[in-house]
mmCIF file of C-alpha atoms in Angstrom:
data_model
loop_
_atom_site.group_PDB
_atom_site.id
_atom_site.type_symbol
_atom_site.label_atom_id
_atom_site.label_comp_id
_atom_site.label_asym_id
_atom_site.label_seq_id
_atom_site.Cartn_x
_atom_site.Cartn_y
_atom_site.Cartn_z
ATOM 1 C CA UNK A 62 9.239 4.659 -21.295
ATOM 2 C CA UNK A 63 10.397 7.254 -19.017
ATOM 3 C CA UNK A 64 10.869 6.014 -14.774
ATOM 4 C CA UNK A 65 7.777 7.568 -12.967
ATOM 5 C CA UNK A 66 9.832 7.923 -9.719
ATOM 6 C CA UNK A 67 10.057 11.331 -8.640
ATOM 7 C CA UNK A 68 13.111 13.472 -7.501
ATOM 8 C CA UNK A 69 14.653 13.003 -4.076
ATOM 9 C CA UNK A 70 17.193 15.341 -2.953
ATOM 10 C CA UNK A 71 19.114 13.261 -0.132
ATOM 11 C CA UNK A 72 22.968 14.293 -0.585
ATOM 12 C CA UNK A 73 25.058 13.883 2.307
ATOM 13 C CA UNK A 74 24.957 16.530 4.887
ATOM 14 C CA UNK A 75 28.466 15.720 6.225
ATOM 15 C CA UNK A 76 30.253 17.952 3.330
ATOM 16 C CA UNK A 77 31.944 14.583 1.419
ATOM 17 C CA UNK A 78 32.676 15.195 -2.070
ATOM 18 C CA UNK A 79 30.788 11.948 -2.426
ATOM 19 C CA UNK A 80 26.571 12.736 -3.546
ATOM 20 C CA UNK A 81 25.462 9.023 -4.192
ATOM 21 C CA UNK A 82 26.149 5.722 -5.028
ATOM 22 C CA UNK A 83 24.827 4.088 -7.981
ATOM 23 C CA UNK A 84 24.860 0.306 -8.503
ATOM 24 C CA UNK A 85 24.380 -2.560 -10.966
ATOM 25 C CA UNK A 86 22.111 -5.345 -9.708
ATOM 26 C CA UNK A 87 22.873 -8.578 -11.812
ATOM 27 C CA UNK A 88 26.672 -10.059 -10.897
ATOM 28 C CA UNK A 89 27.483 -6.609 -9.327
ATOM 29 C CA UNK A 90 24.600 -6.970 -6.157
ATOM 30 C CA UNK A 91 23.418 -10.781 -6.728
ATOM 31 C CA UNK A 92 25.101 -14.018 -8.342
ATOM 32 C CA UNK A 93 22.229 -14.123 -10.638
ATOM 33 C CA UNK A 94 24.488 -14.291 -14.410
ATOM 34 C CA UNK A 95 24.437 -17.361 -13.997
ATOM 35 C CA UNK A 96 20.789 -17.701 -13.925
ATOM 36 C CA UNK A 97 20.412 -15.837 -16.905
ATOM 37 C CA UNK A 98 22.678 -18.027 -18.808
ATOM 38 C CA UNK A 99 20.664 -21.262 -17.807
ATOM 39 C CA UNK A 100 17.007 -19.649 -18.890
ATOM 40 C CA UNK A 101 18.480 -18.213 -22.213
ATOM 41 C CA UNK A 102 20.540 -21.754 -22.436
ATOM 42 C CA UNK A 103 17.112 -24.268 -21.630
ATOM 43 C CA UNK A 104 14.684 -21.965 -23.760
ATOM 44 C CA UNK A 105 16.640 -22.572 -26.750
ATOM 45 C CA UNK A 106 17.695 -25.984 -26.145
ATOM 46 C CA UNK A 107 13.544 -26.170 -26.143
ATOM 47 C CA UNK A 108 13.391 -25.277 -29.606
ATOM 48 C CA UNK A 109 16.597 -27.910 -30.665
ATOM 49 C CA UNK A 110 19.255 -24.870 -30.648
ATOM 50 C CA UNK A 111 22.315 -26.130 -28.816
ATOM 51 C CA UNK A 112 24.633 -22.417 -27.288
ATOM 52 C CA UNK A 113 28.243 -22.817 -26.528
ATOM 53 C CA UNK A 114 29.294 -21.697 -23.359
ATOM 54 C CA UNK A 115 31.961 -19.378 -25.637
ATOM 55 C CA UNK A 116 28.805 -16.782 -26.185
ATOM 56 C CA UNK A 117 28.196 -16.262 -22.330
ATOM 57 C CA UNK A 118 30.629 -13.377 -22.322
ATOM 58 C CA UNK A 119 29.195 -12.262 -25.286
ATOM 59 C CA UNK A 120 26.145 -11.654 -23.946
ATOM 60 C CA UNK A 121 26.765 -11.218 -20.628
ATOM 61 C CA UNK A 122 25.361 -7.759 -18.708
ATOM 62 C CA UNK A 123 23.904 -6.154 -21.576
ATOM 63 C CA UNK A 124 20.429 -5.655 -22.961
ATOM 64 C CA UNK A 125 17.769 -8.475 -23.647
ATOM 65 C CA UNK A 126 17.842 -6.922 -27.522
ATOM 66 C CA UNK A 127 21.156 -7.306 -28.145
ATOM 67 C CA UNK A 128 21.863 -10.625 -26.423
ATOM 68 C CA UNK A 129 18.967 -12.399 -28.154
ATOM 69 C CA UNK A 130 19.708 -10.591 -31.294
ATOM 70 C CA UNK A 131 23.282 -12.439 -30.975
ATOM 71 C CA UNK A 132 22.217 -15.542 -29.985
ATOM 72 C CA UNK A 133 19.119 -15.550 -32.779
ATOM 73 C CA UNK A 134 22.118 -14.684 -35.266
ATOM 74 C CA UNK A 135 24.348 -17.881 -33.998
ATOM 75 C CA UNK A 136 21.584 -20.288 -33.707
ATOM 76 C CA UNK A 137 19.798 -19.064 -37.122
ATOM 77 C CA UNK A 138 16.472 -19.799 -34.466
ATOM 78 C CA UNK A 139 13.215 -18.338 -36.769
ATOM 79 C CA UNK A 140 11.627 -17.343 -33.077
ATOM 80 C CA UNK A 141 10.790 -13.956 -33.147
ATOM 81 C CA UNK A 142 12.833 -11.357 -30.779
ATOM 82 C CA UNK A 143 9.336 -10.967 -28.440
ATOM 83 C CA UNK A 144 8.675 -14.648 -28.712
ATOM 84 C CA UNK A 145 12.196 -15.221 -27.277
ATOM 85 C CA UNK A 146 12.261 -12.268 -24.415
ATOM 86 C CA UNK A 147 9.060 -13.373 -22.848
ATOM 87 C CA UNK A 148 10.348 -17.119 -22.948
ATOM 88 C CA UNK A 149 13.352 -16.331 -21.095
ATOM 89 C CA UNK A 150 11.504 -13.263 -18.856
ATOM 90 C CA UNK A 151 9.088 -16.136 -17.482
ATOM 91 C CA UNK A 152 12.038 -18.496 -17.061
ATOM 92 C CA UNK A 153 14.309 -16.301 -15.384
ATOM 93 C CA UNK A 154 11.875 -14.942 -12.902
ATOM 94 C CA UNK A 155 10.988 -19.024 -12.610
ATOM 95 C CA UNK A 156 14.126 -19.368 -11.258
ATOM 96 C CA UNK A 157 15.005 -16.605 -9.006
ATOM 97 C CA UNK A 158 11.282 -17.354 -7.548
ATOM 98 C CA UNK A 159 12.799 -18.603 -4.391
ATOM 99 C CA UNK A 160 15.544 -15.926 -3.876
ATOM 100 C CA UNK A 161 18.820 -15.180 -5.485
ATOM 101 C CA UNK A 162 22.490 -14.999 -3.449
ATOM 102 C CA UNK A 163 23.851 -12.507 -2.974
ATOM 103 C CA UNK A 164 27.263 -11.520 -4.176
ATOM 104 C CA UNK A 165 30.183 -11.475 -1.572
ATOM 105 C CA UNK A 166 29.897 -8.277 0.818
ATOM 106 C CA UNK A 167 27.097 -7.000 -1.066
ATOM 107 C CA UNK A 168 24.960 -7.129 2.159
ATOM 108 C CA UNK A 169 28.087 -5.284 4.674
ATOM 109 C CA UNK A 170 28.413 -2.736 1.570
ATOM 110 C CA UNK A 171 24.867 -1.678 1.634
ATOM 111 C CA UNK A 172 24.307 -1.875 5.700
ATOM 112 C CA UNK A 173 27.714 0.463 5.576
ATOM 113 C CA UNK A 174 26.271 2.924 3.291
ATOM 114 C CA UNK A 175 23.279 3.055 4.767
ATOM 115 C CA UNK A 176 24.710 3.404 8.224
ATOM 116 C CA UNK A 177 25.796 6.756 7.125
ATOM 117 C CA UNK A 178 22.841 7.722 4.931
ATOM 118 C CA UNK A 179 24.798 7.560 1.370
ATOM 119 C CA UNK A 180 21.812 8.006 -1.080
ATOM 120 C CA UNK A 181 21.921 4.881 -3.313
ATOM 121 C CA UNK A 182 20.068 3.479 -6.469
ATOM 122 C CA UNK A 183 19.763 0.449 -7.974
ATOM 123 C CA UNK A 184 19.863 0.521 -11.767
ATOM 124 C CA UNK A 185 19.524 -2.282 -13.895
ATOM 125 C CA UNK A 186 18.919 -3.067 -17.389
ATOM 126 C CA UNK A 187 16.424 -5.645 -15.814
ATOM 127 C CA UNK A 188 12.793 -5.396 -16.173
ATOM 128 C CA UNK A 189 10.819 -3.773 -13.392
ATOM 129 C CA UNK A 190 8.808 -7.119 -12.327
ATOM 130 C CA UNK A 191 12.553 -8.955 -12.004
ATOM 131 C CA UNK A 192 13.805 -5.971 -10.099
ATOM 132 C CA UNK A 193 11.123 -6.411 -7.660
ATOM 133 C CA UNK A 194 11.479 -10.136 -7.283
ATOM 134 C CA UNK A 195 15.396 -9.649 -6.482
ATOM 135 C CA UNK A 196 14.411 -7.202 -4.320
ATOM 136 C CA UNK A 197 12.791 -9.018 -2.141
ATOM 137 C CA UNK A 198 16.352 -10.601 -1.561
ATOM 138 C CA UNK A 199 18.493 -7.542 -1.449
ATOM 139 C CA UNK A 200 16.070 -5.331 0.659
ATOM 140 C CA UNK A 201 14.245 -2.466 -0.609
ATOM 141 C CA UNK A 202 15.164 -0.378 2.342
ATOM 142 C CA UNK A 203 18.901 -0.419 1.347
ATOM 143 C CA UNK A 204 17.795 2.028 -1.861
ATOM 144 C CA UNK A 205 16.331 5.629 -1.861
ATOM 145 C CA UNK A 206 15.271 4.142 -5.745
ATOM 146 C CA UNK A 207 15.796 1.848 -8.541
ATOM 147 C CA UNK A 208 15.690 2.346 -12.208
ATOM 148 C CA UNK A 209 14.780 -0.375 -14.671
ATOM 149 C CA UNK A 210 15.904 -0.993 -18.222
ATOM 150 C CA UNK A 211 11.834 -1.311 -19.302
ATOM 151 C CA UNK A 212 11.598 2.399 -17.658
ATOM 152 C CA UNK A 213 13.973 4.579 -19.355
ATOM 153 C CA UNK A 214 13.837 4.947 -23.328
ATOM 154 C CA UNK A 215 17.390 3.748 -23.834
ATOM 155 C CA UNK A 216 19.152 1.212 -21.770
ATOM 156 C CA UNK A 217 22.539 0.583 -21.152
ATOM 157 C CA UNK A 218 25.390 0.747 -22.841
ATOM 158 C CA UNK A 219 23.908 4.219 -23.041
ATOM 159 C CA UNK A 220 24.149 6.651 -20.192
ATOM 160 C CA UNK A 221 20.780 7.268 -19.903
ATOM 161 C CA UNK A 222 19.859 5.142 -17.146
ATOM 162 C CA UNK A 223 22.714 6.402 -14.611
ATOM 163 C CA UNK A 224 21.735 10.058 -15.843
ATOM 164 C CA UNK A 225 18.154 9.387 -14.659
ATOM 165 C CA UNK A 226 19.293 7.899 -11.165
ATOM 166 C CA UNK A 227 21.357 10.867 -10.645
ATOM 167 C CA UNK A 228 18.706 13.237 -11.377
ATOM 168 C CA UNK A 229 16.667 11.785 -9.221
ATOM 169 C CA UNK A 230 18.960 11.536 -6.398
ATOM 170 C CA UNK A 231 19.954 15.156 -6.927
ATOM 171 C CA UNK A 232 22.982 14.472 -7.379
ATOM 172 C CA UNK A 233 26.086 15.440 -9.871
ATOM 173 C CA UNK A 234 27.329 12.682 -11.952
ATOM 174 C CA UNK A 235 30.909 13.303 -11.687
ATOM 175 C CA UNK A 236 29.990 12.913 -7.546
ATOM 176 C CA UNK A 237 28.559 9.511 -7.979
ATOM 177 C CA UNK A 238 30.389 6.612 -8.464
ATOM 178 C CA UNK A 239 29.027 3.444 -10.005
ATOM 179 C CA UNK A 240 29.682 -0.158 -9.478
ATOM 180 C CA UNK A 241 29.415 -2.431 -11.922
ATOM 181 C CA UNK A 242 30.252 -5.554 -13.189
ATOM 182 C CA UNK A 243 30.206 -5.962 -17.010
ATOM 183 C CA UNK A 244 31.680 -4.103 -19.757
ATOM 184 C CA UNK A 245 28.342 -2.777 -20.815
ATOM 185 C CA UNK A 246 27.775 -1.336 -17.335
ATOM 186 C CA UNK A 247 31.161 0.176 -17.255
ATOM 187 C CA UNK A 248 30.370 2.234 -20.523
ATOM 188 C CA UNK A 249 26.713 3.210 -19.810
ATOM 189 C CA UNK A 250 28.225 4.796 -16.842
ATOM 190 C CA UNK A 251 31.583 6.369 -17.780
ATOM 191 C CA UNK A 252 29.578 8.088 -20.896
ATOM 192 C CA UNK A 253 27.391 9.754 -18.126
ATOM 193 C CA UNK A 254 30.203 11.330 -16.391
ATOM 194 C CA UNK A 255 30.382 9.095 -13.212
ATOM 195 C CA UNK A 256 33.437 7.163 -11.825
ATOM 196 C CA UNK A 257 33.370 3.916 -12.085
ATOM 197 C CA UNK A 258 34.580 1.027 -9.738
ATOM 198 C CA UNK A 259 34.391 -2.754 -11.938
ATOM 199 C CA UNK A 260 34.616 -5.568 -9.955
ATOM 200 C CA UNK A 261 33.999 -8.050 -12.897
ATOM 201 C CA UNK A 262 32.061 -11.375 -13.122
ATOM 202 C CA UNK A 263 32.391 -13.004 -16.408
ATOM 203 C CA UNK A 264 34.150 -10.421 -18.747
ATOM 204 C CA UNK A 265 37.493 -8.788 -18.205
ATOM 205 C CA UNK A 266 37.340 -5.572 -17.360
ATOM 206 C CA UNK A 267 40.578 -3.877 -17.701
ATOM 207 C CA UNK A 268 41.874 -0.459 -15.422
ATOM 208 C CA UNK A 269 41.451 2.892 -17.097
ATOM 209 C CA UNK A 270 41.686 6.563 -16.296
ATOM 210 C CA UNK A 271 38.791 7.679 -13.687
ATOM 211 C CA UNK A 272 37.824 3.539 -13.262
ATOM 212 C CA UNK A 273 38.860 1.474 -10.662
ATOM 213 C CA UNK A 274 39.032 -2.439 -10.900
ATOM 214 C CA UNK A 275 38.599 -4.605 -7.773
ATOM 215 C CA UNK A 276 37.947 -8.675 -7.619
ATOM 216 C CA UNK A 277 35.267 -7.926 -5.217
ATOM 217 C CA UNK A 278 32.963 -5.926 -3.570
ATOM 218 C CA UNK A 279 34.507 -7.314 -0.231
ATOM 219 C CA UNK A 280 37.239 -5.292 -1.464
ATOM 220 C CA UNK A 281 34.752 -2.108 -1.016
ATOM 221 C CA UNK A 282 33.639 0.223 1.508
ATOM 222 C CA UNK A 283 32.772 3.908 2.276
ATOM 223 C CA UNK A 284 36.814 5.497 2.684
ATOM 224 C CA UNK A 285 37.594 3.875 -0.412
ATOM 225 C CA UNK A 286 34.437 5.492 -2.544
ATOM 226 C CA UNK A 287 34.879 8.280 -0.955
ATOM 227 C CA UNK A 288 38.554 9.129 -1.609
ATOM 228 C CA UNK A 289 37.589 8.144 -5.671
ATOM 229 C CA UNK A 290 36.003 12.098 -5.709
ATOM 230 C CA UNK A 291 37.707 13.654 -3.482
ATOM 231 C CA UNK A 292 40.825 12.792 -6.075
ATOM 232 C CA UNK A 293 39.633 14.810 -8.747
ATOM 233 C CA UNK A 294 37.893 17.350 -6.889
#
């Protein structure tokens, strides 16, 4: 499915190097791994399947379809990839019902950028109804979009989704820089050309060429994103 939101062209009109700011929503924006873990832990305790907490890291940040697919393949479960998505879908969204916390200076991050009228999206590999509901949390206002992983026709690891966020920001990849939180993230956005700053939540993420690795997003603001482009152009 392709997103229906249409193209803004919002770049800064102060002449920084810097078009937009893409981020990650789950353990990047909002503490909400964790709630993951627990729906995808309780559903298939429900069925008699016991998970070690040794697979959270293996399934942490990326697609629904690949993190059931592992955990169907550990547990040997015979519920069907669907039957198992909606289970934990309805769960998840059960428990993020009354609001989610957010991550430390998430909320001083996005006031900052918005202060100055950095374009930013959200992009997620989230469905668009749990997007909404964390929204609700993080403040709509705070984003000129967000793209969901039920909206674009491949989700991350694969670039698409930061491609489509740039696009619609008007923006040039190589002038955005992403913040995320998981390996998968990291990938999906380095393949479409973006630089990337990791401040990691479950998995190591480990410093590379054009990727920047911070323990928090308190660790974050608008000189430091800034001077990430203005390095390399």
């Amino acid at each position: 499915m392709t997103s229906t939101i249409p193209a803004v062209d919002n770049r800064p009109a102060d002449g920084s190097a810097l078009q937009a700011v893409l981020l990650d929503m789950d353990g990047t924006l909002v503490d909400t791994e964790g709630f993951w873990w627990d729906a995808e832990v309780e559903v298939f305790a429900e069925m008699g399947h016991y998970i070690d907490e040794a697979h959270r890291e293996v399934v942490v940040g990326g697609p629904m379809t690949r993190s059931l697919g592992h955990l169907i393949s550990v547990t040997g479960t015979n519920a069907t990839l669907a039957e198992l998505s909606a289970l934990i879908n309805r769960r998840f969204t059960e428990l993020i019902h009354r609001g989610v916390p957010l991550m430390p200076g998430a909320r001083r991050l996005l006031t900052e950028l918005g202060a100055h009228g950095v374009p930013t999206a959200l992009v997620s590999a989230s469905h668009r109804h749990i997007i909404d509901s964390v929204l609700r949390s993080l403040g709509p206002e705070n984003f000129a979009l967000s793209i969901a992983g039920d909206e674009v026709a491949r989700t991350k690891p694969h670039p698409e989704p930061y491609l489509v966020a740039a696009a619609r920001l008007g923006a040039d990849p190589a002038r955005c820089v992403v913040i995320e939180d998981t390996p998968t993230g990291v990938t999906a956005a380095e393949a479409a050309g973006c630089r990337v700053v990791a401040v990691p939540s479950i998995a190591p993420i480990e410093s590379a060429p054009g990727r920047s690795v911070v323990r928090s997003l308190e660790h974050i603001d608008l000189t430091f994103l800034r001077s990430l482009i203005t390095a390399v152009h």
